[in-house]
Coordinates of C-alpha atoms and ligand atoms in Angstrom, one line a residue:
M216 CA -18.5 22.4 -2.5
Q217 CA -18.3 19.2 -0.5
N218 CA -16.9 19.5 3.0
V219 CA -15.4 16.1 3.8
P220 CA -16.7 14.7 7.0
L221 CA -15.0 12.9 9.8
L222 CA -16.2 9.5 11.1
I223 CA -16.3 9.5 14.8
N224 CA -18.1 7.0 17.0
G225 CA -20.3 5.8 14.1
E226 CA -21.4 9.3 13.0
F227 CA -20.3 11.3 9.9
V228 CA -19.7 14.7 11.3
R229 CA -18.7 18.1 9.9
S230 CA -15.4 19.2 11.4
S231 CA -15.4 22.3 13.5
S232 CA -11.9 23.1 12.1
T233 CA -11.2 26.4 10.5
Q234 CA -8.4 25.0 8.4
F235 CA -9.1 23.1 5.1
I236 CA -7.1 21.6 2.3
D237 CA -8.5 21.7 -1.2
V238 CA -9.2 18.5 -3.1
T239 CA -8.8 19.1 -6.8
N240 CA -9.9 17.3 -9.9
P241 CA -6.5 16.5 -11.6
V242 CA -7.9 16.9 -15.1
N243 CA -8.7 20.5 -14.7
S244 CA -7.5 21.6 -11.3
E245 CA -11.1 22.5 -10.2
V246 CA -11.6 22.3 -6.4
I247 CA -14.1 19.5 -5.8
A248 CA -14.0 19.3 -2.0
Q249 CA -12.3 20.4 1.1
T250 CA -10.5 18.2 3.6
P251 CA -10.7 19.5 7.1
V252 CA -7.6 19.5 9.2
A253 CA -9.1 17.8 12.3
T254 CA -9.0 19.7 15.6
D255 CA -7.2 18.2 18.6
A256 CA -10.6 17.6 20.3
E257 CA -11.8 15.7 17.3
M258 CA -8.6 13.6 17.2
Q259 CA -9.1 12.7 20.9
Q260 CA -12.8 11.9 20.3
A261 CA -11.9 9.5 17.5
I262 CA -9.2 7.7 19.5
A263 CA -11.5 7.6 22.6
S264 CA -14.3 6.2 20.5
A265 CA -12.0 3.4 19.1
K266 CA -10.8 2.7 22.7
E267 CA -14.3 2.3 24.0
A268 CA -15.5 0.2 21.0
F269 CA -12.5 -2.1 21.5
E270 CA -13.9 -3.2 24.9
T271 CA -17.0 -4.8 23.3
W272 CA -15.7 -5.6 19.8
K273 CA -12.9 -7.8 21.0
K274 CA -15.5 -10.0 22.7
V275 CA -17.6 -10.4 19.5
P276 CA -17.0 -13.9 18.1
V277 CA -14.6 -14.1 15.2
T278 CA -17.2 -15.8 13.2
E279 CA -19.4 -12.7 13.5
R280 CA -16.5 -10.4 12.7
S281 CA -15.9 -12.5 9.6
R282 CA -19.7 -12.1 8.7
L283 CA -19.2 -8.4 8.8
M284 CA -16.5 -8.7 6.3
M285 CA -18.7 -10.9 4.1
R286 CA -21.4 -8.2 4.0
Y287 CA -18.8 -5.6 3.4
Q288 CA -17.3 -7.5 0.4
A289 CA -20.7 -7.8 -1.1
L290 CA -21.4 -4.1 -0.7
L291 CA -18.0 -3.2 -2.2
K292 CA -18.7 -5.3 -5.2
E293 CA -22.2 -3.9 -5.6
N294 CA -20.9 -0.4 -5.5
I295 CA -17.7 -0.8 -7.4
D296 CA -18.8 1.5 -10.2
E297 CA -19.8 4.3 -7.8
I298 CA -16.5 4.0 -5.9
G299 CA -14.6 3.8 -9.0
K300 CA -16.2 7.0 -10.4
I301 CA -15.4 8.9 -7.1
L302 CA -11.9 7.6 -7.3
S303 CA -11.4 8.6 -10.9
Q304 CA -12.7 12.1 -10.2
E305 CA -10.3 12.8 -7.3
T306 CA -7.2 10.9 -8.7
G307 CA -7.6 11.3 -12.4
K308 CA -7.2 7.5 -12.9
T309 CA -9.1 6.0 -15.8
F310 CA -12.3 4.3 -14.8
A311 CA -10.9 0.8 -15.5
D312 CA -7.8 1.5 -13.4
A313 CA -9.9 3.0 -10.7
K314 CA -12.1 -0.1 -10.5
G315 CA -8.8 -2.1 -10.4
D316 CA -7.7 -0.2 -7.4
V317 CA -11.0 -1.1 -5.6
W318 CA -10.9 -4.7 -6.7
R319 CA -7.4 -5.2 -5.3
G320 CA -8.8 -3.9 -2.0
I321 CA -11.9 -6.2 -2.2
E322 CA -9.4 -9.1 -2.5
V323 CA -8.0 -8.2 1.0
V324 CA -11.5 -8.0 2.5
E325 CA -12.0 -11.6 1.1
Q326 CA -8.9 -12.5 3.0
A327 CA -10.2 -11.0 6.1
I328 CA -13.3 -13.2 5.9
N329 CA -10.9 -16.1 6.6
M330 CA -10.0 -14.7 10.0
P331 CA -11.4 -17.7 12.0
S332 CA -8.7 -19.8 10.3
L333 CA -6.0 -17.1 10.3
M334 CA -6.4 -16.6 14.1
M335 CA -5.8 -20.3 14.9
G336 CA -3.3 -20.8 17.6
E337 CA -1.2 -23.9 18.2
T338 CA -1.5 -26.7 20.7
V339 CA 0.8 -29.4 22.0
E340 CA -0.7 -32.0 24.4
N341 CA 1.4 -33.4 27.2
V342 CA 4.4 -31.1 27.0
A343 CA 5.2 -32.6 30.5
R344 CA 3.2 -35.0 32.5
S345 CA -0.5 -34.0 32.4
I346 CA 0.5 -30.6 31.1
D347 CA -0.8 -29.2 27.8
T348 CA 0.4 -25.9 26.1
Y349 CA -1.8 -24.0 23.7
S350 CA -1.7 -20.5 22.3
Y351 CA -4.4 -18.0 21.4
V352 CA -4.2 -15.1 18.9
Q353 CA -5.7 -12.1 20.6
P354 CA -6.3 -8.5 19.3
L355 CA -4.0 -5.7 20.2
G356 CA -6.3 -2.7 20.8
V357 CA -6.7 0.5 18.8
C358 CA -4.6 0.5 15.5
T359 CA -4.1 3.3 13.2
G360 CA -3.4 3.7 9.4
I361 CA -1.9 6.6 7.5
T362 CA -2.4 6.2 3.7
P363 CA -1.1 7.7 0.5
F364 CA -2.9 9.3 -2.4
N365 CA -2.1 6.8 -5.1
F366 CA -4.4 3.9 -4.1
P367 CA -7.2 5.5 -2.1
A368 CA -9.3 2.3 -2.1
M369 CA -6.7 -0.5 -2.1
I370 CA -4.4 0.8 0.6
P371 CA -7.0 1.6 3.4
L372 CA -8.4 -1.8 2.5
W373 CA -5.0 -3.4 3.1
M374 CA -5.3 -2.1 6.7
F375 CA -8.6 -1.8 8.5
P376 CA -10.4 -4.9 7.3
M377 CA -7.5 -7.1 8.5
A378 CA -7.2 -5.3 11.8
V379 CA -10.9 -5.1 12.5
A380 CA -11.5 -8.8 11.6
A381 CA -8.8 -9.7 14.0
G382 CA -10.8 -7.9 16.7
N383 CA -9.1 -4.5 16.8
T384 CA -10.6 -1.0 16.3
F385 CA -9.1 1.4 13.9
V386 CA -8.5 5.1 13.3
L387 CA -7.8 5.8 9.6
K388 CA -6.0 9.0 8.4
P389 CA -6.3 8.9 4.7
S390 CA -4.4 11.2 2.2
E391 CA -5.7 14.7 2.2
Q392 CA -5.4 14.8 -1.5
D393 CA -8.2 12.2 -2.2
P394 CA -10.2 11.6 0.9
L395 CA -13.6 11.0 -0.9
T396 CA -12.9 7.4 -1.8
P397 CA -11.9 6.4 1.7
M398 CA -15.0 8.2 3.0
K399 CA -17.2 6.1 0.6
L400 CA -15.4 2.9 1.9
A401 CA -16.1 4.0 5.4
E402 CA -19.8 4.7 4.6
L403 CA -20.2 1.2 3.2
F404 CA -18.4 -0.3 6.2
Q405 CA -21.0 1.4 8.5
Q406 CA -23.8 0.2 6.1
A407 CA -22.4 -3.4 6.4
G408 CA -23.1 -3.2 10.1
A409 CA -19.8 -2.1 11.7
P410 CA -20.6 -1.1 15.3
K411 CA -20.0 2.6 16.2
G412 CA -16.4 3.3 16.9
V413 CA -14.9 0.2 15.3
L414 CA -13.7 2.4 12.4
N415 CA -13.1 6.1 12.8
V416 CA -11.7 8.3 10.0
V417 CA -9.8 11.6 10.8
H418 CA -8.2 14.0 8.4
G419 CA -5.2 16.3 8.4
G420 CA -1.4 16.3 8.1
R421 CA 1.8 16.2 10.2
E422 CA 0.1 17.5 13.4
Q423 CA -2.8 15.0 13.3
V424 CA -0.4 12.1 12.5
D425 CA 1.8 13.1 15.5
T426 CA -1.3 12.9 17.8
L427 CA -1.8 9.3 16.5
L428 CA 1.8 8.3 16.8
E429 CA 2.2 9.7 20.3
H430 CA -1.2 8.7 21.8
P431 CA -0.7 6.0 24.5
D432 CA -4.0 4.3 23.5
I433 CA -2.8 3.4 20.0
K434 CA -1.0 0.2 19.8
A435 CA 0.0 -0.2 16.2
V436 CA 0.8 2.1 13.3
S437 CA 0.5 1.1 9.6
F438 CA 1.8 3.6 7.1
V439 CA 2.2 3.7 3.3
G440 CA 3.8 6.7 1.6
S441 CA 7.0 8.3 0.7
V442 CA 10.5 7.5 2.2
P443 CA 11.1 10.6 4.4
V444 CA 7.6 10.4 5.9
G445 CA 7.9 6.6 6.4
Q446 CA 11.2 7.0 8.1
Y447 CA 9.8 9.8 10.3
I448 CA 6.6 7.7 11.2
Y449 CA 8.6 4.5 11.9
Q450 CA 11.1 6.4 14.3
T451 CA 8.3 8.3 16.1
A452 CA 6.0 5.4 16.5
T453 CA 8.7 3.1 17.8
K454 CA 10.0 5.8 20.0
H455 CA 6.5 5.8 21.6
M456 CA 6.7 2.1 22.0
K457 CA 4.3 1.2 19.3
R458 CA 4.5 -1.5 16.7
A459 CA 5.0 0.0 13.2
Q460 CA 5.0 -1.1 9.6
C461 CA 5.9 1.6 7.1
F462 CA 5.8 0.9 3.4
A463 CA 7.7 3.5 1.5
G464 CA 9.0 4.6 -2.0
A465 CA 10.5 2.4 -4.7
K466 CA 12.7 2.1 -7.8
N467 CA 11.7 -1.1 -9.6
H468 CA 13.9 -2.7 -12.2
T469 CA 12.9 -5.1 -14.9
V470 CA 15.7 -7.3 -16.4
I471 CA 15.3 -8.3 -20.1
M472 CA 17.3 -11.3 -21.2
P473 CA 18.1 -11.7 -24.9
D474 CA 16.0 -14.9 -25.0
A475 CA 12.8 -13.2 -23.7
N476 CA 9.7 -13.0 -25.8
K477 CA 10.1 -9.6 -27.5
A478 CA 6.4 -8.7 -28.1
Q479 CA 5.6 -9.6 -24.5
V480 CA 8.4 -7.5 -23.2
I481 CA 7.5 -4.4 -25.2
N482 CA 3.8 -4.5 -24.2
N483 CA 4.5 -5.2 -20.6
L484 CA 7.2 -2.5 -20.3
V485 CA 4.8 0.1 -21.7
G486 CA 1.8 -0.8 -19.4
A487 CA 4.0 -1.3 -16.2
S488 CA 5.9 1.9 -16.6
V489 CA 3.4 4.5 -17.7
G490 CA 0.1 2.9 -16.4
A491 CA -1.6 5.0 -13.8
A492 CA 0.8 7.8 -14.9
G493 CA 3.6 5.9 -13.2
Q494 CA 2.1 6.7 -9.8
R495 CA 2.4 3.1 -8.5
C496 CA 4.9 2.0 -6.0
M497 CA 5.3 -1.2 -8.0
A498 CA 5.6 0.6 -11.4
I499 CA 8.6 -0.4 -13.5
S500 CA 10.8 2.6 -13.7
V501 CA 14.1 1.0 -15.0
A502 CA 14.4 -1.5 -17.8
V503 CA 17.8 -3.3 -17.8
F504 CA 18.6 -4.9 -21.1
V505 CA 21.1 -7.7 -20.9
G506 CA 23.3 -8.4 -24.0
S507 CA 22.3 -7.6 -27.5
S508 CA 18.8 -6.4 -27.0
K509 CA 19.7 -2.7 -27.5
E510 CA 17.5 -2.4 -30.6
W511 CA 14.5 -3.4 -28.5
V512 CA 14.5 0.1 -27.1
E513 CA 13.9 1.4 -30.6
E514 CA 10.7 -0.7 -30.8
L515 CA 9.5 0.9 -27.6
I516 CA 9.5 4.3 -29.2
P517 CA 6.3 3.9 -31.3
K518 CA 4.6 2.1 -28.5
F519 CA 5.3 5.0 -26.1
K520 CA 4.0 7.4 -28.7
E521 CA 0.8 5.4 -29.2
V522 CA -0.4 5.6 -25.6
T523 CA -1.8 8.9 -24.7
P524 CA -3.3 10.2 -21.4
G525 CA -6.9 11.3 -21.3
V526 CA -9.9 11.9 -19.0
W527 CA -11.2 9.1 -16.8
D528 CA -14.3 8.2 -18.8
D529 CA -12.5 8.2 -22.2
E530 CA -12.2 4.6 -23.0
N531 CA -9.2 5.2 -25.2
A532 CA -7.2 7.1 -22.5
A533 CA -4.2 4.9 -21.4
F534 CA -3.9 6.8 -18.1
G535 CA -4.9 10.1 -16.4
P536 CA -3.0 13.2 -15.2
L537 CA -0.7 13.3 -12.2
I538 CA -2.4 14.0 -8.8
S539 CA -1.4 17.6 -8.5
A540 CA 0.3 20.5 -10.2
Q541 CA 3.2 20.1 -7.6
A542 CA 3.6 16.4 -8.6
K543 CA 3.6 17.4 -12.3
E544 CA 6.3 20.0 -11.7
R545 CA 8.4 17.5 -9.8
V546 CA 8.3 15.0 -12.7
L547 CA 9.0 17.8 -15.2
N548 CA 12.1 18.7 -13.2
F549 CA 13.2 15.0 -13.3
I550 CA 12.8 14.9 -17.1
Q551 CA 14.8 18.1 -17.5
S552 CA 17.5 16.7 -15.2
G553 CA 17.7 13.5 -17.3
K554 CA 18.3 15.6 -20.4
D555 CA 20.8 17.9 -18.7
Q556 CA 22.7 14.9 -17.4
G557 CA 23.1 13.3 -20.8
A558 CA 20.4 10.6 -21.0
K559 CA 18.8 10.2 -24.5
C560 CA 15.2 11.4 -24.3
L561 CA 13.6 9.2 -27.1
V562 CA 10.0 10.2 -26.2
D563 CA 9.4 13.4 -24.3
G564 CA 6.0 13.7 -22.7
S565 CA 6.9 16.9 -20.8
G566 CA 4.9 19.2 -23.2
F567 CA 1.8 17.1 -23.4
E568 CA -1.5 19.0 -23.2
L569 CA -5.0 17.7 -23.6
P570 CA -7.3 20.1 -25.6
G571 CA -10.0 21.4 -23.4
Y572 CA -8.1 20.3 -20.2
E573 CA -5.2 22.8 -20.3
K574 CA -5.2 23.1 -16.5
G575 CA -4.9 19.4 -16.0
N576 CA -1.7 17.9 -14.6
W577 CA -0.7 16.0 -17.7
V578 CA 2.6 14.5 -18.5
G579 CA 2.9 12.2 -21.5
P580 CA 4.8 8.9 -21.7
T581 CA 8.5 9.6 -21.5
L582 CA 11.3 7.3 -22.6
F583 CA 15.0 7.7 -21.8
D584 CA 17.8 5.5 -23.0
G585 CA 21.5 5.6 -22.0
V586 CA 20.6 6.2 -18.4
T587 CA 23.6 5.7 -16.0
K588 CA 23.7 5.0 -12.2
D589 CA 25.0 8.5 -11.4
M590 CA 22.0 10.3 -13.0
T591 CA 19.3 11.7 -10.8
I592 CA 16.5 10.1 -12.9
Y593 CA 18.1 6.7 -11.8
Q594 CA 18.7 7.5 -8.2
E595 CA 15.3 9.1 -7.3
E596 CA 11.8 7.7 -7.4
I597 CA 10.2 9.8 -10.2
F598 CA 6.6 8.7 -9.6
G599 CA 5.6 9.7 -13.1
P600 CA 5.2 8.1 -16.6
V601 CA 8.9 7.8 -17.3
L602 CA 10.9 4.7 -18.2
C603 CA 14.7 4.7 -17.9
C604 CA 16.5 2.2 -20.1
M605 CA 19.9 0.9 -19.2
H606 CA 22.2 -1.8 -20.8
V607 CA 24.6 -4.3 -19.2
D608 CA 26.4 -7.3 -20.6
T609 CA 25.4 -10.1 -18.2
L610 CA 22.8 -11.1 -15.7
D611 CA 25.4 -10.9 -13.0
E612 CA 25.9 -7.2 -13.8
A613 CA 22.1 -6.7 -13.8
L614 CA 21.9 -8.3 -10.3
E615 CA 24.8 -6.1 -9.1
L616 CA 23.1 -3.0 -10.3
I617 CA 19.7 -3.9 -8.6
N618 CA 21.3 -5.1 -5.4
A619 CA 23.3 -1.9 -5.1
N620 CA 20.0 0.1 -5.4
E621 CA 18.7 1.4 -2.0
Y622 CA 15.1 0.4 -2.8
G623 CA 13.7 -3.1 -2.7
N624 CA 10.0 -3.1 -3.4
G625 CA 9.6 -5.0 -6.6
T626 CA 11.6 -6.3 -9.5
S627 CA 11.0 -8.7 -12.5
I628 CA 12.9 -10.6 -15.1
F629 CA 11.8 -11.5 -18.7
T630 CA 13.5 -14.6 -20.0
G631 CA 12.8 -18.0 -21.5
S632 CA 15.4 -19.6 -19.4
G633 CA 14.5 -21.4 -16.1
A634 CA 18.1 -21.3 -15.0
A635 CA 18.3 -17.5 -15.4
A636 CA 15.0 -17.0 -13.7
R637 CA 16.0 -19.2 -10.8
K638 CA 19.3 -17.4 -10.4
F639 CA 17.5 -14.1 -10.4
Q640 CA 14.9 -15.1 -7.9
T641 CA 17.6 -16.5 -5.6
E642 CA 20.1 -13.7 -5.8
V643 CA 18.1 -10.5 -6.1
E644 CA 17.8 -8.5 -3.0
V645 CA 14.3 -7.2 -3.5
G646 CA 11.2 -8.5 -1.7
Q647 CA 8.8 -9.0 -4.6
V648 CA 9.9 -10.7 -7.7
G649 CA 8.1 -11.3 -11.0
I650 CA 9.2 -13.9 -13.6
N651 CA 7.7 -12.8 -16.9
V652 CA 5.3 -10.8 -14.8
P653 CA 6.1 -7.1 -14.7
I654 CA 4.3 -6.0 -11.5
P655 CA 4.4 -8.8 -9.0
V656 CA 1.9 -7.5 -6.4
P657 CA 1.0 -10.7 -4.4
L658 CA -2.6 -11.6 -3.8
P659 CA -3.7 -11.2 -0.2
F660 CA -3.2 -14.8 1.0
F661 CA 0.5 -13.9 0.7
S662 CA 1.9 -10.7 2.1
F663 CA 3.2 -7.5 0.4
T664 CA 6.9 -7.8 1.2
G665 CA 9.0 -4.8 0.2
W666 CA 12.6 -4.7 1.4
K667 CA 15.3 -2.2 2.2
K668 CA 14.4 1.5 1.9
S669 CA 10.9 0.4 0.6
F670 CA 9.9 -0.9 4.0
Y671 CA 10.6 -0.2 7.7
G672 CA 9.3 -2.8 10.1
D673 CA 9.2 -6.6 10.2
L674 CA 5.7 -7.8 9.6
H675 CA 4.2 -6.8 6.3
A676 CA 0.7 -6.0 4.9
Y677 CA -2.1 -8.5 4.5
G678 CA -1.7 -12.3 4.5
K679 CA -0.6 -14.1 7.6
Q680 CA 1.9 -11.4 8.5
A681 CA -0.9 -8.8 8.9
V682 CA -2.7 -11.1 11.4
R683 CA 0.5 -11.3 13.4
F684 CA 1.1 -7.5 13.2
Y685 CA -2.5 -6.8 14.4
S686 CA -2.4 -9.3 17.3
E687 CA -0.7 -10.6 20.3
T688 CA 0.0 -14.3 21.0
K689 CA -1.0 -15.6 24.4
T690 CA 0.5 -19.0 25.3
V691 CA -1.2 -21.0 28.1
T692 CA 0.5 -23.9 30.0
A693 CA -2.1 -25.8 31.9
R694 CA -2.3 -28.7 34.2
W695 CA -5.3 -30.4 35.6
F696 CA -4.3 -32.3 38.7
E697 CA -4.9 -36.0 38.8
D698 CA -5.0 -37.8 42.1
D699 CA -2.0 -40.0 41.5
I700 CA 0.4 -37.1 40.6
P701 CA 2.8 -36.6 43.5
S702 CA 2.7 -33.0 44.8
G703 CA 5.4 -31.0 46.6
P704 CA 7.4 -27.9 45.6
N705 CA 9.3 -27.9 42.3
M706 CA 12.4 -25.8 42.9
T707 CA 13.5 -25.8 39.3
I708 CA 12.3 -24.1 36.1
N709 CA 11.5 -27.3 34.5
L710 CA 7.8 -28.4 34.0
S711 CA 7.1 -31.5 36.1
Ligands
NAD1012 P1 3.3 11.0 1.4 O1 4.4 10.4 2.2 O2 3.4 12.4 1.0 O3 1.9 10.9 2.2 C1 1.5 9.7 2.8 C2 0.6 10.0 4.0 O4 1.4 10.6 5.0 C3 -0.5 10.9 3.8 O5 -1.6 10.5 4.5 C4 0.0 12.2 4.3 O6 -1.0 13.1 4.7 C5 0.9 11.9 5.4 N1 2.0 12.8 5.6 C6 2.6 13.6 4.7 N2 3.6 14.3 5.2 C7 3.6 14.0 6.5 C8 4.5 14.4 7.6 N3 5.4 15.3 7.5 N4 4.2 13.9 8.9 C9 3.2 12.9 8.9 N5 2.4 12.5 8.0 C10 2.6 13.0 6.8 O7 3.1 10.0 0.2 P2 2.1 10.2 -1.1 O8 2.7 11.2 -2.0 O9 0.7 10.3 -0.6 O10 2.2 8.7 -1.8 C11 3.2 8.4 -2.8 C12 4.4 7.7 -2.1 O11 3.9 6.5 -1.5 C13 5.4 7.3 -3.1 O12 6.7 7.4 -2.6 C14 5.1 5.7 -3.3 O13 6.2 4.9 -3.6 C15 4.7 5.4 -1.9 N6 3.9 4.2 -1.9 C16 4.5 3.0 -1.4 C17 3.7 1.9 -1.4 C18 4.4 0.6 -0.9 O14 3.7 -0.4 -0.6 N7 5.7 0.6 -0.6 C19 2.4 1.8 -1.8 C20 1.9 3.0 -2.3 C21 2.6 4.1 -2.3

């Protein structure tokens, strides 16, 4: 049984905690490791180590920090199969999807390599006679990240590489449900040459997170997870005068116009809704058919029946089990509520079982039609392999539906009309929009820009916004006296 270590001051250490949380393999519910709940002393040591490391790390030239990221990127690529395997075993994701999770994180490391350009300030010469103004982008200090179970590689990699390349040090608190992948990422980061204390990893739950949120030495908090926890973290972090960015839950709609390419729509809807067992914050969970495309739902039925879950190394498996028995029960309750509230369950995955893996957290692809706004399956984030189909008469009605929804993470439209696509991208009140692209997760030279209940804060993850989030701007106004400049007191606020 693996006892998950902490990373404190460059050492992987066994926690002295007496409290542990089981990490289970979702395909059979076997306990594969135990996550310690870090003691207060360990939390304090991790934060102190990050604080001390900051004093030297902030002085390391940005080019050297960038080279650390180059070495890290190479190591992540070399080890992608091993990381993918660990990730598959603790999340149940298929091997291909697990490697996709790592790959999307590697792309952020590649962005962090660009830090010398990303940290460029601004200059204006001669803002007043012989006076120049220029700005520098400087690191903040110790930053922290609290991450969810569903992308144990990508989401930690959204955070610490950008923060560290910008000159900060970091304390990561990964999900207790799948800590082995983040620990492997941390191991490779040390191997790439990260100085001790630049990255620390602690484990635990609410109490450990509170320590991070309340600690005066922590300057910025990044969080990704569910809405209630995101709201709590945003409120607590800002109450303690910290910068915070909290990415939360979602309910993503795809609009299908009658002129869309039917084959593309059907394939994209299946993959984007049930892929990764629907445990993606950008998964499509609502398909809104506009006009006469009602019969398209019929064509989804055989496609939904064709894709079946399986174990991670089965190449025919479309997706894996849910993360936990609790997550499965939650999804089954939603499916039951859909049936009870009058939605038509066209494909029902609630009874799915995989022979030989009866203890796995399986839910098969589930397709509902006739879903209405008042139903729980429409209002709540299901986070399972369930697609809800709805029908409206016009694009305006579809926009009204989406804009009235509390969430604003992602949305997409399938159409052959530029005019419809342009109207949609302009009027929809959602932060990430796909046009004939079902899951529009931006690459890391842009930022991940959820809106409304899907995000609390102002500066988003990765891209230029992350550099601003993890830094301060210092603006210098400088004059070098020349002999012929008359001196004497200036009694005004103006530069002269
Ligand atoms: P979660 O909110 O249960 O947990 C996220 C993190 O918060 C974990 O590290 C956990 O240990 C910690 N945590 C849990 N309860 C806490 C508490 N009471 N106080 C302090 N910390 C606490 O989320 P999850 O189930 O791991 O992840 C799934 C959720 O994350 C979904 O809602 C999904 O939509 C969301 N998500 C959002 C995005 C995004 O970019 N918007 C991306 C991925 C996942």
